[in-house]
mmCIF file of C-alpha atoms in Angstrom:
data_model
loop_
_atom_site.group_PDB
_atom_site.id
_atom_site.type_symbol
_atom_site.label_atom_id
_atom_site.label_comp_id
_atom_site.label_asym_id
_atom_site.label_seq_id
_atom_site.Cartn_x
_atom_site.Cartn_y
_atom_site.Cartn_z
ATOM 1 C CA MET A 916 22.092 -11.277 2.136
ATOM 2 C CA ARG A 917 20.956 -7.994 3.712
ATOM 3 C CA ILE A 918 17.698 -8.338 5.628
ATOM 4 C CA ARG A 919 15.390 -5.590 6.821
ATOM 5 C CA PRO A 920 13.888 -7.049 10.042
ATOM 6 C CA ALA A 921 10.237 -6.639 10.951
ATOM 7 C CA ALA A 922 9.804 -3.324 12.787
ATOM 8 C CA VAL A 923 6.121 -3.287 13.790
ATOM 9 C CA ALA A 924 5.347 -6.990 14.299
ATOM 10 C CA GLY A 925 3.564 -7.371 17.617
ATOM 11 C CA TYR A 926 2.237 -3.837 17.309
ATOM 12 C CA PHE A 927 0.382 -3.330 14.034
ATOM 13 C CA TYR A 928 -0.078 -7.068 13.506
ATOM 14 C CA PRO A 929 0.662 -10.259 15.489
ATOM 15 C CA GLY A 930 4.338 -10.867 16.145
ATOM 16 C CA GLU A 931 4.228 -14.653 16.422
ATOM 17 C CA ALA A 932 4.163 -16.673 13.219
ATOM 18 C CA ASN A 933 1.279 -19.045 13.990
ATOM 19 C CA GLU A 934 -0.872 -16.288 15.426
ATOM 20 C CA LEU A 935 -0.174 -14.049 12.431
ATOM 21 C CA ALA A 936 -0.974 -16.841 9.972
ATOM 22 C CA ARG A 937 -4.275 -17.502 11.732
ATOM 23 C CA GLU A 938 -5.147 -13.797 11.749
ATOM 24 C CA VAL A 939 -4.395 -13.336 8.048
ATOM 25 C CA ASP A 940 -6.399 -16.470 7.214
ATOM 26 C CA ARG A 941 -9.293 -15.144 9.307
ATOM 27 C CA LEU A 942 -9.218 -11.764 7.560
ATOM 28 C CA LEU A 943 -9.124 -13.497 4.172
ATOM 29 C CA SER A 944 -12.085 -15.746 5.027
ATOM 30 C CA GLN A 945 -14.663 -13.084 4.108
ATOM 31 C CA PRO A 946 -16.589 -13.305 0.824
ATOM 32 C CA LYS A 947 -14.587 -12.451 -2.280
ATOM 33 C CA PRO A 948 -15.636 -9.156 -3.904
ATOM 34 C CA ALA A 949 -16.391 -9.204 -7.618
ATOM 35 C CA LEU A 950 -14.517 -7.062 -10.138
ATOM 36 C CA PRO A 951 -15.353 -6.422 -13.789
ATOM 37 C CA ALA A 952 -11.787 -7.286 -14.864
ATOM 38 C CA PRO A 953 -8.521 -8.547 -13.313
ATOM 39 C CA ALA A 954 -6.859 -5.950 -11.096
ATOM 40 C CA ARG A 955 -3.595 -4.320 -12.137
ATOM 41 C CA GLY A 956 -3.357 -2.446 -8.857
ATOM 42 C CA LEU A 957 -4.748 -2.186 -5.339
ATOM 43 C CA ILE A 958 -5.161 0.732 -2.952
ATOM 44 C CA VAL A 959 -5.237 -0.524 0.639
ATOM 45 C CA PRO A 960 -5.131 0.915 4.188
ATOM 46 C CA HIS A 961 -2.238 0.416 6.595
ATOM 47 C CA ALA A 962 -3.524 0.792 10.144
ATOM 48 C CA GLY A 963 -3.255 -2.001 12.679
ATOM 49 C CA TYR A 964 -5.039 -5.133 11.543
ATOM 50 C CA VAL A 965 -7.691 -4.737 14.251
ATOM 51 C CA TYR A 966 -8.709 -1.445 12.618
ATOM 52 C CA SER A 967 -8.256 -1.865 8.885
ATOM 53 C CA GLY A 968 -7.107 -5.434 8.298
ATOM 54 C CA ALA A 969 -10.480 -6.642 7.036
ATOM 55 C CA ILE A 970 -10.744 -3.714 4.611
ATOM 56 C CA ALA A 971 -7.265 -4.388 3.226
ATOM 57 C CA ALA A 972 -8.008 -8.119 3.029
ATOM 58 C CA SER A 973 -11.082 -7.451 0.903
ATOM 59 C CA ALA A 974 -8.835 -5.981 -1.795
ATOM 60 C CA TYR A 975 -6.312 -8.826 -1.630
ATOM 61 C CA LEU A 976 -9.184 -11.285 -2.008
ATOM 62 C CA THR A 977 -9.889 -9.959 -5.489
ATOM 63 C CA LEU A 978 -6.529 -11.329 -6.697
ATOM 64 C CA PRO A 979 -6.038 -14.775 -8.205
ATOM 65 C CA GLU A 980 -3.134 -16.630 -6.645
ATOM 66 C CA GLN A 981 0.154 -17.057 -8.550
ATOM 67 C CA ARG A 982 -0.802 -14.609 -11.260
ATOM 68 C CA PHE A 983 1.935 -12.044 -10.629
ATOM 69 C CA ARG A 984 5.725 -12.174 -10.735
ATOM 70 C CA ARG A 985 6.422 -8.922 -8.892
ATOM 71 C CA VAL A 986 4.693 -6.498 -6.531
ATOM 72 C CA ILE A 987 5.534 -2.798 -6.748
ATOM 73 C CA LEU A 988 4.608 -1.538 -3.280
ATOM 74 C CA MET A 989 4.356 2.189 -2.596
ATOM 75 C CA GLY A 990 3.509 4.042 0.594
ATOM 76 C CA PRO A 991 4.055 7.359 2.361
ATOM 77 C CA ALA A 992 6.873 8.376 4.678
ATOM 78 C CA HIS A 993 5.805 8.374 8.335
ATOM 79 C CA THR A 994 9.180 8.264 10.087
ATOM 80 C CA LYS A 995 11.533 10.373 7.939
ATOM 81 C CA ALA A 996 10.998 13.277 5.566
ATOM 82 C CA VAL A 997 11.393 12.102 1.972
ATOM 83 C CA ARG A 998 11.479 13.951 -1.310
ATOM 84 C CA GLY A 999 10.871 11.839 -4.365
ATOM 85 C CA ILE A 1000 11.230 8.066 -4.058
ATOM 86 C CA ALA A 1001 13.245 6.344 -1.334
ATOM 87 C CA LEU A 1002 14.519 2.876 -2.254
ATOM 88 C CA PRO A 1003 16.119 0.288 0.050
ATOM 89 C CA ASP A 1004 19.322 -1.615 -0.633
ATOM 90 C CA TRP A 1005 18.363 -4.682 1.375
ATOM 91 C CA THR A 1006 17.903 -7.994 -0.400
ATOM 92 C CA HIS A 1007 14.980 -9.207 1.727
ATOM 93 C CA TYR A 1008 12.238 -7.961 4.048
ATOM 94 C CA GLN A 1009 11.465 -10.098 7.094
ATOM 95 C CA THR A 1010 8.122 -10.774 8.792
ATOM 96 C CA PRO A 1011 7.137 -13.519 11.255
ATOM 97 C CA LEU A 1012 5.964 -15.493 8.191
ATOM 98 C CA GLY A 1013 9.452 -15.488 6.644
ATOM 99 C CA ARG A 1014 11.402 -13.463 4.110
ATOM 100 C CA VAL A 1015 10.269 -11.606 1.004
ATOM 101 C CA ALA A 1016 12.924 -11.248 -1.716
ATOM 102 C CA LEU A 1017 13.411 -7.785 -3.209
ATOM 103 C CA ASP A 1018 13.932 -7.136 -6.901
ATOM 104 C CA THR A 1019 17.463 -5.851 -6.363
ATOM 105 C CA ASP A 1020 18.203 -5.616 -10.089
ATOM 106 C CA ALA A 1021 15.255 -3.278 -10.614
ATOM 107 C CA ILE A 1022 16.194 -1.228 -7.553
ATOM 108 C CA ASN A 1023 19.726 -0.771 -8.848
ATOM 109 C CA ARG A 1024 18.448 0.283 -12.276
ATOM 110 C CA LEU A 1025 15.914 2.696 -10.798
ATOM 111 C CA ASP A 1026 18.308 4.368 -8.343
ATOM 112 C CA GLY A 1027 18.927 7.938 -9.526
ATOM 113 C CA GLN A 1028 16.010 8.020 -11.951
ATOM 114 C CA TYR A 1029 12.599 9.665 -11.467
ATOM 115 C CA GLU A 1030 13.814 11.451 -8.318
ATOM 116 C CA SER A 1031 14.693 8.156 -6.631
ATOM 117 C CA ARG A 1032 17.608 7.373 -4.347
ATOM 118 C CA ILE A 1033 18.710 4.721 -1.869
ATOM 119 C CA ASP A 1034 17.559 5.620 1.662
ATOM 120 C CA ASN A 1035 17.353 2.701 4.091
ATOM 121 C CA LEU A 1036 16.450 5.008 6.969
ATOM 122 C CA ALA A 1037 13.157 5.896 5.287
ATOM 123 C CA HIS A 1038 12.292 2.178 5.161
ATOM 124 C CA ALA A 1039 13.723 1.013 8.488
ATOM 125 C CA ARG A 1040 10.609 1.598 10.607
ATOM 126 C CA GLU A 1041 8.008 2.421 7.963
ATOM 127 C CA HIS A 1042 4.820 0.557 8.815
ATOM 128 C CA ALA A 1043 2.812 1.515 5.718
ATOM 129 C CA LEU A 1044 4.744 -0.988 3.618
ATOM 130 C CA GLU A 1045 5.410 -3.592 6.282
ATOM 131 C CA VAL A 1046 1.776 -4.239 7.220
ATOM 132 C CA GLN A 1047 1.085 -5.271 3.610
ATOM 133 C CA LEU A 1048 3.767 -7.954 3.590
ATOM 134 C CA PRO A 1049 1.876 -10.755 5.398
ATOM 135 C CA PHE A 1050 -1.023 -10.367 2.950
ATOM 136 C CA ILE A 1051 1.455 -10.461 0.069
ATOM 137 C CA GLN A 1052 3.162 -13.534 1.533
ATOM 138 C CA VAL A 1053 -0.144 -15.402 1.777
ATOM 139 C CA ARG A 1054 -1.965 -14.222 -1.363
ATOM 140 C CA LEU A 1055 1.050 -13.622 -3.628
ATOM 141 C CA SER A 1056 3.544 -16.168 -2.412
ATOM 142 C CA GLY A 1057 6.874 -16.120 -4.234
ATOM 143 C CA CYS A 1058 6.499 -12.669 -5.785
ATOM 144 C CA LEU A 1059 9.492 -10.380 -5.876
ATOM 145 C CA LEU A 1060 9.014 -7.050 -4.092
ATOM 146 C CA LEU A 1061 9.947 -3.559 -5.268
ATOM 147 C CA PRO A 1062 9.218 -1.286 -2.263
ATOM 148 C CA MET A 1063 9.115 2.507 -2.487
ATOM 149 C CA VAL A 1064 8.598 5.096 0.222
ATOM 150 C CA VAL A 1065 7.255 8.098 -1.655
ATOM 151 C CA GLY A 1066 7.463 11.707 -0.498
ATOM 152 C CA ALA A 1067 6.920 14.991 -2.321
ATOM 153 C CA ILE A 1068 6.871 14.284 -6.051
ATOM 154 C CA ARG A 1069 4.791 15.363 -9.033
ATOM 155 C CA SER A 1070 2.114 12.843 -9.903
ATOM 156 C CA GLU A 1071 3.263 12.958 -13.534
ATOM 157 C CA THR A 1072 6.828 12.051 -12.574
ATOM 158 C CA LEU A 1073 5.711 9.064 -10.515
ATOM 159 C CA ALA A 1074 3.309 7.996 -13.276
ATOM 160 C CA GLU A 1075 6.189 8.056 -15.768
ATOM 161 C CA CYS A 1076 8.214 5.887 -13.370
ATOM 162 C CA LEU A 1077 5.366 3.384 -13.068
ATOM 163 C CA THR A 1078 4.836 3.309 -16.813
ATOM 164 C CA ALA A 1079 8.509 2.409 -17.258
ATOM 165 C CA LEU A 1080 8.399 -0.228 -14.500
ATOM 166 C CA MET A 1081 5.045 -1.963 -14.830
ATOM 167 C CA GLN A 1082 5.073 -5.204 -16.793
ATOM 168 C CA PRO A 1083 1.995 -7.346 -17.566
ATOM 169 C CA ASP A 1084 2.803 -9.685 -14.681
ATOM 170 C CA ASP A 1085 3.414 -6.898 -12.143
ATOM 171 C CA LEU A 1086 0.916 -5.791 -9.504
ATOM 172 C CA LEU A 1087 0.923 -2.265 -8.078
ATOM 173 C CA ILE A 1088 -0.082 -1.826 -4.430
ATOM 174 C CA VAL A 1089 -0.541 1.631 -2.893
ATOM 175 C CA SER A 1090 -0.731 1.813 0.904
ATOM 176 C CA THR A 1091 -2.717 4.752 2.285
ATOM 177 C CA ASP A 1092 -5.318 5.632 4.880
ATOM 178 C CA MET A 1093 -7.963 8.312 4.342
ATOM 179 C CA SER A 1094 -8.793 11.216 6.705
ATOM 180 C CA HIS A 1095 -7.219 11.516 10.144
ATOM 181 C CA PHE A 1096 -8.519 12.639 13.554
ATOM 182 C CA LEU A 1097 -11.795 14.269 12.553
ATOM 183 C CA THR A 1098 -15.124 13.584 14.199
ATOM 184 C CA GLU A 1099 -16.864 10.574 12.712
ATOM 185 C CA ALA A 1100 -19.383 12.739 10.859
ATOM 186 C CA GLU A 1101 -16.625 14.937 9.449
ATOM 187 C CA ALA A 1102 -14.524 11.911 8.520
ATOM 188 C CA GLU A 1103 -17.409 10.231 6.737
ATOM 189 C CA GLN A 1104 -18.081 13.336 4.661
ATOM 190 C CA ARG A 1105 -14.440 13.971 3.801
ATOM 191 C CA ASP A 1106 -13.812 10.335 2.944
ATOM 192 C CA GLN A 1107 -16.925 10.210 0.773
ATOM 193 C CA ASP A 1108 -15.594 13.191 -1.187
ATOM 194 C CA THR A 1109 -12.112 11.630 -1.420
ATOM 195 C CA ILE A 1110 -13.521 8.297 -2.572
ATOM 196 C CA ALA A 1111 -15.491 10.070 -5.306
ATOM 197 C CA ARG A 1112 -12.312 11.769 -6.509
ATOM 198 C CA ILE A 1113 -10.359 8.503 -6.478
ATOM 199 C CA LEU A 1114 -13.103 6.876 -8.533
ATOM 200 C CA CYS A 1115 -12.670 9.730 -11.033
ATOM 201 C CA LEU A 1116 -8.872 9.139 -11.013
ATOM 202 C CA SER A 1117 -8.212 12.669 -9.767
ATOM 203 C CA ASP A 1118 -4.489 12.989 -9.062
ATOM 204 C CA ASP A 1119 -4.492 16.128 -6.916
ATOM 205 C CA LEU A 1120 -5.401 14.719 -3.503
ATOM 206 C CA LEU A 1121 -3.986 16.376 -0.395
ATOM 207 C CA GLY A 1122 -2.380 14.878 2.684
ATOM 208 C CA GLU A 1123 -5.371 15.668 4.886
ATOM 209 C CA GLU A 1124 -7.521 13.618 2.517
ATOM 210 C CA ALA A 1125 -5.173 10.628 2.263
ATOM 211 C CA CYS A 1126 -1.908 10.291 4.173
ATOM 212 C CA GLY A 1127 -0.443 8.500 1.143
ATOM 213 C CA ALA A 1128 -1.443 11.303 -1.210
ATOM 214 C CA TYR A 1129 1.887 11.402 -3.062
ATOM 215 C CA PRO A 1130 2.045 7.711 -4.033
ATOM 216 C CA LEU A 1131 -1.723 7.646 -4.517
ATOM 217 C CA ASN A 1132 -1.725 10.613 -6.895
ATOM 218 C CA GLY A 1133 1.047 9.049 -8.953
ATOM 219 C CA ALA A 1134 -0.800 5.741 -9.122
ATOM 220 C CA LEU A 1135 -4.043 7.418 -10.193
ATOM 221 C CA CYS A 1136 -2.211 9.405 -12.866
ATOM 222 C CA TRP A 1137 -0.629 6.147 -14.115
ATOM 223 C CA ALA A 1138 -3.996 4.364 -14.041
ATOM 224 C CA LYS A 1139 -5.607 7.105 -16.115
ATOM 225 C CA ARG A 1140 -2.819 6.876 -18.711
ATOM 226 C CA ALA A 1141 -3.134 3.086 -18.761
ATOM 227 C CA GLY A 1142 -6.884 3.236 -19.402
ATOM 228 C CA LEU A 1143 -7.810 1.698 -16.055
ATOM 229 C CA ARG A 1144 -10.694 2.485 -13.728
ATOM 230 C CA ALA A 1145 -10.873 2.554 -9.936
ATOM 231 C CA HIS A 1146 -13.422 0.360 -8.151
ATOM 232 C CA LEU A 1147 -14.310 0.750 -4.474
ATOM 233 C CA VAL A 1148 -14.023 -2.596 -2.699
ATOM 234 C CA ALA A 1149 -14.611 -1.678 0.957
ATOM 235 C CA ARG A 1150 -14.545 1.256 3.373
ATOM 236 C CA GLY A 1151 -14.791 1.913 7.119
ATOM 237 C CA ASN A 1152 -13.291 3.903 9.969
ATOM 238 C CA SER A 1153 -11.581 3.465 13.314
ATOM 239 C CA ALA A 1154 -14.677 4.414 15.342
ATOM 240 C CA GLN A 1155 -16.327 1.189 14.265
ATOM 241 C CA VAL A 1156 -13.678 -0.648 16.292
ATOM 242 C CA SER A 1157 -12.523 1.776 18.981
ATOM 243 C CA GLY A 1158 -15.822 3.456 19.831
ATOM 244 C CA ASP A 1159 -14.018 6.830 19.768
ATOM 245 C CA HIS A 1160 -16.180 9.034 17.543
ATOM 246 C CA ASP A 1161 -14.164 12.215 18.093
ATOM 247 C CA ARG A 1162 -10.736 11.274 16.650
ATOM 248 C CA VAL A 1163 -11.476 9.047 13.689
ATOM 249 C CA VAL A 1164 -9.247 7.643 10.925
ATOM 250 C CA GLY A 1165 -10.884 6.630 7.663
ATOM 251 C CA TYR A 1166 -10.024 3.571 5.578
ATOM 252 C CA ALA A 1167 -10.923 2.444 2.070
ATOM 253 C CA ALA A 1168 -9.763 -0.198 -0.395
ATOM 254 C CA PHE A 1169 -9.917 -0.028 -4.188
ATOM 255 C CA ALA A 1170 -8.930 -2.086 -7.199
ATOM 256 C CA LEU A 1171 -7.493 -0.581 -10.383
ATOM 257 C CA CYS A 1172 -8.593 -2.577 -13.406
#
């Protein structure tokens, strides 16, 4: 057993198990958004829970429990430059709520295909994936996890990878924030434009529009090929919590169905 320990517990989210469980339950206590069809994928933010936890939770609330066998989780590289897809060779990820088992068979089969390679360093301190795990543990208990840190890659290549991977009982989760460090007025305008493009399944977003542009573009390209539509579930920004209206980060959550 090779375990990737929690790297940002106590920083992006509570580090003690009971406190984390209470916080996730609190975030998931909001009203459940309605969707026109069951979601095949989610797009969720990855800031600290105090900033974007409620927005992410709104997307997880759209999911029925125990419907999925596996979660394919994609996010950007914040701590190490990555080209293509970085895969881990751990068997489990750890959070204060326990361990999440990885789909090691799928990782081994994927290694070397679609510009993917094993790179534990890209995963070791990556928060974009880790902050999703407690929500997955609570809302999708028992699911296998296939985590990918995605760097520079053509959206078509990543879409081909997802088409090969995605089974009817798989859920795709893309972890990304929106604009970064603009004034609140600028952030609101840029995020509104980005949201409109996501709703149109445009797969040419830039990093200044969404920090997870590479995985997001691939997911939107896949969704278009799969005949899915994007639905906005919730949006917000850091100023609503911090009171800092000069250096604002935008957040939004979507369902692909």
